[in-house]
PDB file of C-alpha atoms in Angstrom:
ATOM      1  CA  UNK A   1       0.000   0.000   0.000  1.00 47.00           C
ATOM      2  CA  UNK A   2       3.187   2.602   0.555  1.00 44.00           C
ATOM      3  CA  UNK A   3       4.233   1.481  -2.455  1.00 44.00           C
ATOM      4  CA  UNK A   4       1.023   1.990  -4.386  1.00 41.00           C
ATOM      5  CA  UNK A   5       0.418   5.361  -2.753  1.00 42.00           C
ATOM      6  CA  UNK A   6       4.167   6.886  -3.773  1.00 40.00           C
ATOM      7  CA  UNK A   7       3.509   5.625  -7.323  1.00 36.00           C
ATOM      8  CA  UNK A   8       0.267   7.540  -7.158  1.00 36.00           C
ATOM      9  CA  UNK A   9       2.032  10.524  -5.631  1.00 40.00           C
ATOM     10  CA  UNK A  10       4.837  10.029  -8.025  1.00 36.00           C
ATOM     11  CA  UNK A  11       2.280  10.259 -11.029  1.00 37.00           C
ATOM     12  CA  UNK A  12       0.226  13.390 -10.046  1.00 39.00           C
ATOM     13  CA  UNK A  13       3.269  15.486  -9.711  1.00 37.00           C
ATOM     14  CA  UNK A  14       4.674  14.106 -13.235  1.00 38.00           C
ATOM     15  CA  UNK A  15       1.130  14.984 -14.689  1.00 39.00           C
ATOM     16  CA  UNK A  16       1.335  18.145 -12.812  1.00 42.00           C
ATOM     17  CA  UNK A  17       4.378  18.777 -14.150  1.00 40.00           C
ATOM     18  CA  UNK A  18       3.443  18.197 -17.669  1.00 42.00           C
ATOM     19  CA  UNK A  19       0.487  20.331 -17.362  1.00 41.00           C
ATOM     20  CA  UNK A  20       2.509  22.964 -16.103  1.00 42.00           C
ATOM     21  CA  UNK A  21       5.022  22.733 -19.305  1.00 42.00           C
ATOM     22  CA  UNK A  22       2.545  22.801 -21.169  1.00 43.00           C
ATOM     23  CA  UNK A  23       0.553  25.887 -19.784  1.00 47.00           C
ATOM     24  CA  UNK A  24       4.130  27.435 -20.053  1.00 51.00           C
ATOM     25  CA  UNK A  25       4.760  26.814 -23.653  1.00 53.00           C
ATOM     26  CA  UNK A  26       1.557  27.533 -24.273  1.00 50.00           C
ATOM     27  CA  UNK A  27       2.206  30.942 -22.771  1.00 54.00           C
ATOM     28  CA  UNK A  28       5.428  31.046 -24.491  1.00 57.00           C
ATOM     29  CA  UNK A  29       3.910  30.056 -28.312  1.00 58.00           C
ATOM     30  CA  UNK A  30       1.185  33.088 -27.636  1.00 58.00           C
ATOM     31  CA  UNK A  31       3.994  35.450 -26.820  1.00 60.00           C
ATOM     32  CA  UNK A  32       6.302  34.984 -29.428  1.00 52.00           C
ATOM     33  CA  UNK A  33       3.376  35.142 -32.396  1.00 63.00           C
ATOM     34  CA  UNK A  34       2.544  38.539 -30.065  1.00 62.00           C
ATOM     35  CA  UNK A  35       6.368  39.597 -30.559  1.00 61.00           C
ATOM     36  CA  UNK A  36       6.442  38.239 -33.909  1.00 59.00           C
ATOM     37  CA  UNK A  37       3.075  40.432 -34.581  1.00 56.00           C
ATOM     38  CA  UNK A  38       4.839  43.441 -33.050  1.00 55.00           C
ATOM     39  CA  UNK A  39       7.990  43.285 -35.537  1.00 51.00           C
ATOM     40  CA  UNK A  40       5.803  42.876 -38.373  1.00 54.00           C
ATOM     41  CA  UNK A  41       3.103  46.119 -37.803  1.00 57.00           C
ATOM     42  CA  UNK A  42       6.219  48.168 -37.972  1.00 59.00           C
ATOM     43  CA  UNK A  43       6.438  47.194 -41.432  1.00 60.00           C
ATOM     44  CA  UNK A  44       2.897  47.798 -42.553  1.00 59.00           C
ATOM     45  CA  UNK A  45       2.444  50.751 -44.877  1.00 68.00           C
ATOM     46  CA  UNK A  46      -1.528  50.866 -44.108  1.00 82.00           C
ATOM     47  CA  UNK A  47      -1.790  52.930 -41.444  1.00 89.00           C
ATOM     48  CA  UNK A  48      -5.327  51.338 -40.871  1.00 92.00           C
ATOM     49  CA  UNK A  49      -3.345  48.011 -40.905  1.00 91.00           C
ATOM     50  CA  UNK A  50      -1.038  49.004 -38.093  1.00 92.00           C
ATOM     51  CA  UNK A  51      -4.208  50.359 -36.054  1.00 94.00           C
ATOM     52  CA  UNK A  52      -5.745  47.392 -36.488  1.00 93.00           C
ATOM     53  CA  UNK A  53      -2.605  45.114 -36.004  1.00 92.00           C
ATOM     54  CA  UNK A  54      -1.789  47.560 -32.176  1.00 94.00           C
ATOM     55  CA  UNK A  55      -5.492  46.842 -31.187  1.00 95.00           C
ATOM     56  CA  UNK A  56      -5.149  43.211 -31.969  1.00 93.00           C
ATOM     57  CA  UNK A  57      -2.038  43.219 -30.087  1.00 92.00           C
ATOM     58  CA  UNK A  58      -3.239  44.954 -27.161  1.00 94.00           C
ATOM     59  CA  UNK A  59      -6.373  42.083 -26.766  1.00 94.00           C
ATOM     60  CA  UNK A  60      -3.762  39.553 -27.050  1.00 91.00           C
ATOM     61  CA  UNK A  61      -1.888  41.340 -23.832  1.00 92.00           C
ATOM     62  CA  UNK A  62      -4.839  41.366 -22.141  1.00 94.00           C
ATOM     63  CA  UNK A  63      -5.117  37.657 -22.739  1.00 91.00           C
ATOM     64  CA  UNK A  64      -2.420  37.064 -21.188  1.00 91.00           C
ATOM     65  CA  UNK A  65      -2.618  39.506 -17.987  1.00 93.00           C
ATOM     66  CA  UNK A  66       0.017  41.906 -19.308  1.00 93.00           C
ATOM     67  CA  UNK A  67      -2.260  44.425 -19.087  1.00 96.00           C
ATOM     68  CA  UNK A  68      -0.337  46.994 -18.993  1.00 95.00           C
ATOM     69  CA  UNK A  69       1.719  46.141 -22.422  1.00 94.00           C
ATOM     70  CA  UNK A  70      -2.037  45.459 -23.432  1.00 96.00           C
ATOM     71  CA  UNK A  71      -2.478  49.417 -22.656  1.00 97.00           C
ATOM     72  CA  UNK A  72       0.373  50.765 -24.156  1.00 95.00           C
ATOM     73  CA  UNK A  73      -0.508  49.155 -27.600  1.00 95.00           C
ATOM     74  CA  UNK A  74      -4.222  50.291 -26.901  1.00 97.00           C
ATOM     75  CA  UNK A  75      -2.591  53.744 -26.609  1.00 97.00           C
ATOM     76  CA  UNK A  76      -0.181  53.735 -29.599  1.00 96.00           C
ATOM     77  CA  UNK A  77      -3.218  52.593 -31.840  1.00 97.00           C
ATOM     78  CA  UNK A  78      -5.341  55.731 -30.347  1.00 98.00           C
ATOM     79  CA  UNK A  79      -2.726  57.690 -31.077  1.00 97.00           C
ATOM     80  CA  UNK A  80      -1.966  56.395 -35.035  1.00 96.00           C
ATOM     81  CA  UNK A  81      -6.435  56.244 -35.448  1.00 97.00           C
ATOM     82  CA  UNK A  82      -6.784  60.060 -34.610  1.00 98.00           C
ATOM     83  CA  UNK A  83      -3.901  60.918 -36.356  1.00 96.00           C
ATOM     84  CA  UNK A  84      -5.237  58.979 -39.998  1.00 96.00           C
ATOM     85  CA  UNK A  85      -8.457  60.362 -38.195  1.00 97.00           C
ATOM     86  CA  UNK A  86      -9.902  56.323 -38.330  1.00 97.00           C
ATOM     87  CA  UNK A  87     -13.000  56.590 -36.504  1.00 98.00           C
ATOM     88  CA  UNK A  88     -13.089  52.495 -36.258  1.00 98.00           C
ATOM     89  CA  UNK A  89      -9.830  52.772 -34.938  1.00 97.00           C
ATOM     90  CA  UNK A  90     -10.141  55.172 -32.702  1.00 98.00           C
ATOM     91  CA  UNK A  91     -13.443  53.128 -31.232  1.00 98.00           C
ATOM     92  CA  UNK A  92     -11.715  50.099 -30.882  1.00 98.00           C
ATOM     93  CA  UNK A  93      -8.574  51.670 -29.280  1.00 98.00           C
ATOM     94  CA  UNK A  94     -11.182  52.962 -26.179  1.00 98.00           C
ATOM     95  CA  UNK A  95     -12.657  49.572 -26.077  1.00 98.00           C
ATOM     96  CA  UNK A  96      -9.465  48.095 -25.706  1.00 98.00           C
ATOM     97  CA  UNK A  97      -8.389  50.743 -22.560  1.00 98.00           C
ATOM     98  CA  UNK A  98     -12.019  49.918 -20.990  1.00 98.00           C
ATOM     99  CA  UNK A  99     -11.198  46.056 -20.737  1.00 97.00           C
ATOM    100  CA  UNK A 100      -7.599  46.720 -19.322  1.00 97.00           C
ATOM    101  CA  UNK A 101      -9.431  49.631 -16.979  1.00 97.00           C
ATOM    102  CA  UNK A 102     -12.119  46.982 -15.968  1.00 97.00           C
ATOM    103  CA  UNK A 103     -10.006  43.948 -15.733  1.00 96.00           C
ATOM    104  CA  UNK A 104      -7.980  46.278 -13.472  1.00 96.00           C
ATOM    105  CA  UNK A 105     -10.643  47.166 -11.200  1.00 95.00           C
ATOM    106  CA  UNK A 106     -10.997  51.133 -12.215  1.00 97.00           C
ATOM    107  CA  UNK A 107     -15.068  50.720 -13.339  1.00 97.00           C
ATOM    108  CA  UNK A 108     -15.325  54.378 -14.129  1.00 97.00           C
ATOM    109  CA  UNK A 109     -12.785  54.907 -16.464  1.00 98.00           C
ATOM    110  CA  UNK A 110     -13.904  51.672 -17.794  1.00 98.00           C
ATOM    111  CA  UNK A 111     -17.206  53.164 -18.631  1.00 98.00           C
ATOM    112  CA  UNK A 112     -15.758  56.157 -19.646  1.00 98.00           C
ATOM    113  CA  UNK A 113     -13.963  54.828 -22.393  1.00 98.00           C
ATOM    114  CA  UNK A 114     -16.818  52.132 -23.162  1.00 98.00           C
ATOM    115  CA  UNK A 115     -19.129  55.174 -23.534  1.00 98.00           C
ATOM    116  CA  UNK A 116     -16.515  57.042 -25.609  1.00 98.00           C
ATOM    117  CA  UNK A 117     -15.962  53.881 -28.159  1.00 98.00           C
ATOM    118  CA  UNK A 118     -19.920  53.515 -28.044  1.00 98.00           C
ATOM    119  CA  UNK A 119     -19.876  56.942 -29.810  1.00 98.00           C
ATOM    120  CA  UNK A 120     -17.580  56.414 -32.134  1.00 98.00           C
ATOM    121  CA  UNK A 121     -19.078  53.231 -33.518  1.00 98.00           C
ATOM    122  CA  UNK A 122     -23.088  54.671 -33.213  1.00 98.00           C
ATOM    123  CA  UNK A 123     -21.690  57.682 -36.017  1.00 98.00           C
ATOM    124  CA  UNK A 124     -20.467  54.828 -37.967  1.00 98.00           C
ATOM    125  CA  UNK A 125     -22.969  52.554 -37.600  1.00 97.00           C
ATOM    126  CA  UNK A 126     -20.459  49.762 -36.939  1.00 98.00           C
ATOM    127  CA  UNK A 127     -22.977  47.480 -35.691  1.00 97.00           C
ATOM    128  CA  UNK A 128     -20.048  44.842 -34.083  1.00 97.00           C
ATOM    129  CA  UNK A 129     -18.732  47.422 -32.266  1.00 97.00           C
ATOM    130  CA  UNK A 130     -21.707  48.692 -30.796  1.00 98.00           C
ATOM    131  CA  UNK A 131     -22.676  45.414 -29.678  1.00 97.00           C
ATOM    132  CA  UNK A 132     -19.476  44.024 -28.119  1.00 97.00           C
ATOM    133  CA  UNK A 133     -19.520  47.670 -26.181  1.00 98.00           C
ATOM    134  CA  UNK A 134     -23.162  47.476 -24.890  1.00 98.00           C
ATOM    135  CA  UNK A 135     -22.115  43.784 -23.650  1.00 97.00           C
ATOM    136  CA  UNK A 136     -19.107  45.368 -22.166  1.00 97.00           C
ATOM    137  CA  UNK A 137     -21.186  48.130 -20.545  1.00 98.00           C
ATOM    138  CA  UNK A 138     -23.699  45.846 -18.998  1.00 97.00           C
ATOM    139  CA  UNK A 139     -20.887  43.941 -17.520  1.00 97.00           C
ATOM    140  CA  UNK A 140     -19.553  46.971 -15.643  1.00 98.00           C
ATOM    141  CA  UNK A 141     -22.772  47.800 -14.328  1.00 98.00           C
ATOM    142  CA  UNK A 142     -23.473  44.730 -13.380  1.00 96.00           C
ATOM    143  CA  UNK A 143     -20.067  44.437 -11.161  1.00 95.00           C
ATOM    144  CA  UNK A 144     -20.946  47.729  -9.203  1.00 96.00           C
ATOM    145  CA  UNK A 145     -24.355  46.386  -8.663  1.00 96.00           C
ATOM    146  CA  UNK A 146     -26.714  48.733 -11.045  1.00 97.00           C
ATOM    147  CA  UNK A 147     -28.798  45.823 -12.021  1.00 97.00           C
ATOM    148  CA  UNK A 148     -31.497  47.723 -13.880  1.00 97.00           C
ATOM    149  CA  UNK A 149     -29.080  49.582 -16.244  1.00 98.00           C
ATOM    150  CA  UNK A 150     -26.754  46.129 -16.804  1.00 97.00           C
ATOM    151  CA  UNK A 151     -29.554  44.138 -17.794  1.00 97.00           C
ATOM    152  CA  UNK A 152     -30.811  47.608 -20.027  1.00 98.00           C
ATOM    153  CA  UNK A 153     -27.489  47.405 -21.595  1.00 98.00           C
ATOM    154  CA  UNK A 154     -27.534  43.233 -21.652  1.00 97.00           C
ATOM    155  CA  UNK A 155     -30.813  43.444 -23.703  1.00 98.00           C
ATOM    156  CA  UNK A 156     -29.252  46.332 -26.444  1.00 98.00           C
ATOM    157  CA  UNK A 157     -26.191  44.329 -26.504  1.00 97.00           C
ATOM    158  CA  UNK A 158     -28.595  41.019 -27.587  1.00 97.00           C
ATOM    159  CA  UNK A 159     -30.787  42.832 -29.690  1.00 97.00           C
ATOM    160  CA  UNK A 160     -27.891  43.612 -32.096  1.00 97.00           C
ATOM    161  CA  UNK A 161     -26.353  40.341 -31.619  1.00 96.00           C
ATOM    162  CA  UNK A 162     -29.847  39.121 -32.732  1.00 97.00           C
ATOM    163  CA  UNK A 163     -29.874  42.117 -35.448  1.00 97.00           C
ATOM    164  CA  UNK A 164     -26.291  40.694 -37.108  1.00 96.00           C
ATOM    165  CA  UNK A 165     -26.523  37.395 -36.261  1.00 96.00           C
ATOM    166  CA  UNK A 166     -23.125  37.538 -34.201  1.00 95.00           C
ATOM    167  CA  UNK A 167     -23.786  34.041 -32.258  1.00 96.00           C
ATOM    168  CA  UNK A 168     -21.076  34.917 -29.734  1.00 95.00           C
ATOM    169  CA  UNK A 169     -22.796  38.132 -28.237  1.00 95.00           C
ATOM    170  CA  UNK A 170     -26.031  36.815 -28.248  1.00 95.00           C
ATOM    171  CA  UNK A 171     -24.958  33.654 -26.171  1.00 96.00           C
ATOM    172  CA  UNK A 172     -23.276  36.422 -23.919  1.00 94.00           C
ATOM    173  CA  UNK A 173     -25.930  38.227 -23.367  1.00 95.00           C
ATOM    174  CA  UNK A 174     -28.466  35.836 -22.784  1.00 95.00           C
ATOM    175  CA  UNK A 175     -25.971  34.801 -19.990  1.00 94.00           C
ATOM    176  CA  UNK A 176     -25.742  37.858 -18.481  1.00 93.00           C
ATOM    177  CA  UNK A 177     -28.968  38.339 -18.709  1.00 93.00           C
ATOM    178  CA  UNK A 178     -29.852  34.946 -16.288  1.00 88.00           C
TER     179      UNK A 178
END
């Protein structure tokens, strides 16, 4: 029985083990595409392209829990979008600053920036945007407790999932929503 149970101890920490490798390279794999990415905007000549490449790169960040790389590419691809004046950009840049705001724990500025992206995308009529924002939005509210206005912004959010057909946001919101 000693036997059996330091073969069974023996095994859980080699699984344990692997699963921890493999979380690492994991970890590692996402992080070099994410510095591969990085090398590679710099050579875009779109400057759309690099927005969109910064703001990809900043979600990835976030993905990860560097959030505060995740805000400085956020930032650079504000920066680039107003300059090219890129009103998608630009909108996607804030929502990208919200979830870094929100994921670290600042709700207001969250919002702020939510409501700011929300905006952008309504002149546009990016209907996406608006959608993933609203979900975002109801989310917030929901965390500090403002249960009529998070399921009000739960229920936009799923009406334009429903409206697109975006499968994702609807299943979110109907979530949030129970």
């Amino acid at each position: 029985i000693m036997n059996m149970k330091k073969n069974l101890i023996l095994i859980s920490c080699l699984f344990s083990a692997c699963y921890c490798f493999s979380q690492n390279k994991k970890i590692d794999s996402v992080t070099h595409r994410i510095e591969t990415l990085s090398k590679l905007t710099e050579t875009f000549e779109s400057d759309t392209a690099k927005v969109n490449s910064l703001v990809y790169l900043s979600w990835s960040m976030k993905n990860i829990g560097e959030y505060d790389k995740a805000k400085e590419y956020a930032n650079a691809a504000l920066t680039l979008a107003n300059k090219i004046n890129y009103t998608k950009g630009i909108g996607e840049a804030y929502l990208k600053i919200g979830n870094v705001e929100d994921l670290q724990g600042d709700r207001i500025k969250a919002l702020s920036n939510y409501f700011k992206a929300l905006k952008l995308f309504q002149e546009i009529e990016y209907k996406t945007g608006i959608g993933k924002t609203f979900a975002n939005i109801g989310i917030v509210y929901q965390l500090l407790g403002d249960y009529p206005k998070a399921l009000e912004y739960h229920f936009k959010g799923l009406k334009i999932g429903e409206e697109i057909n975006y499968k994702l946001l609807i299943i979110n919101a109907e979530g949030n929503i129970g």
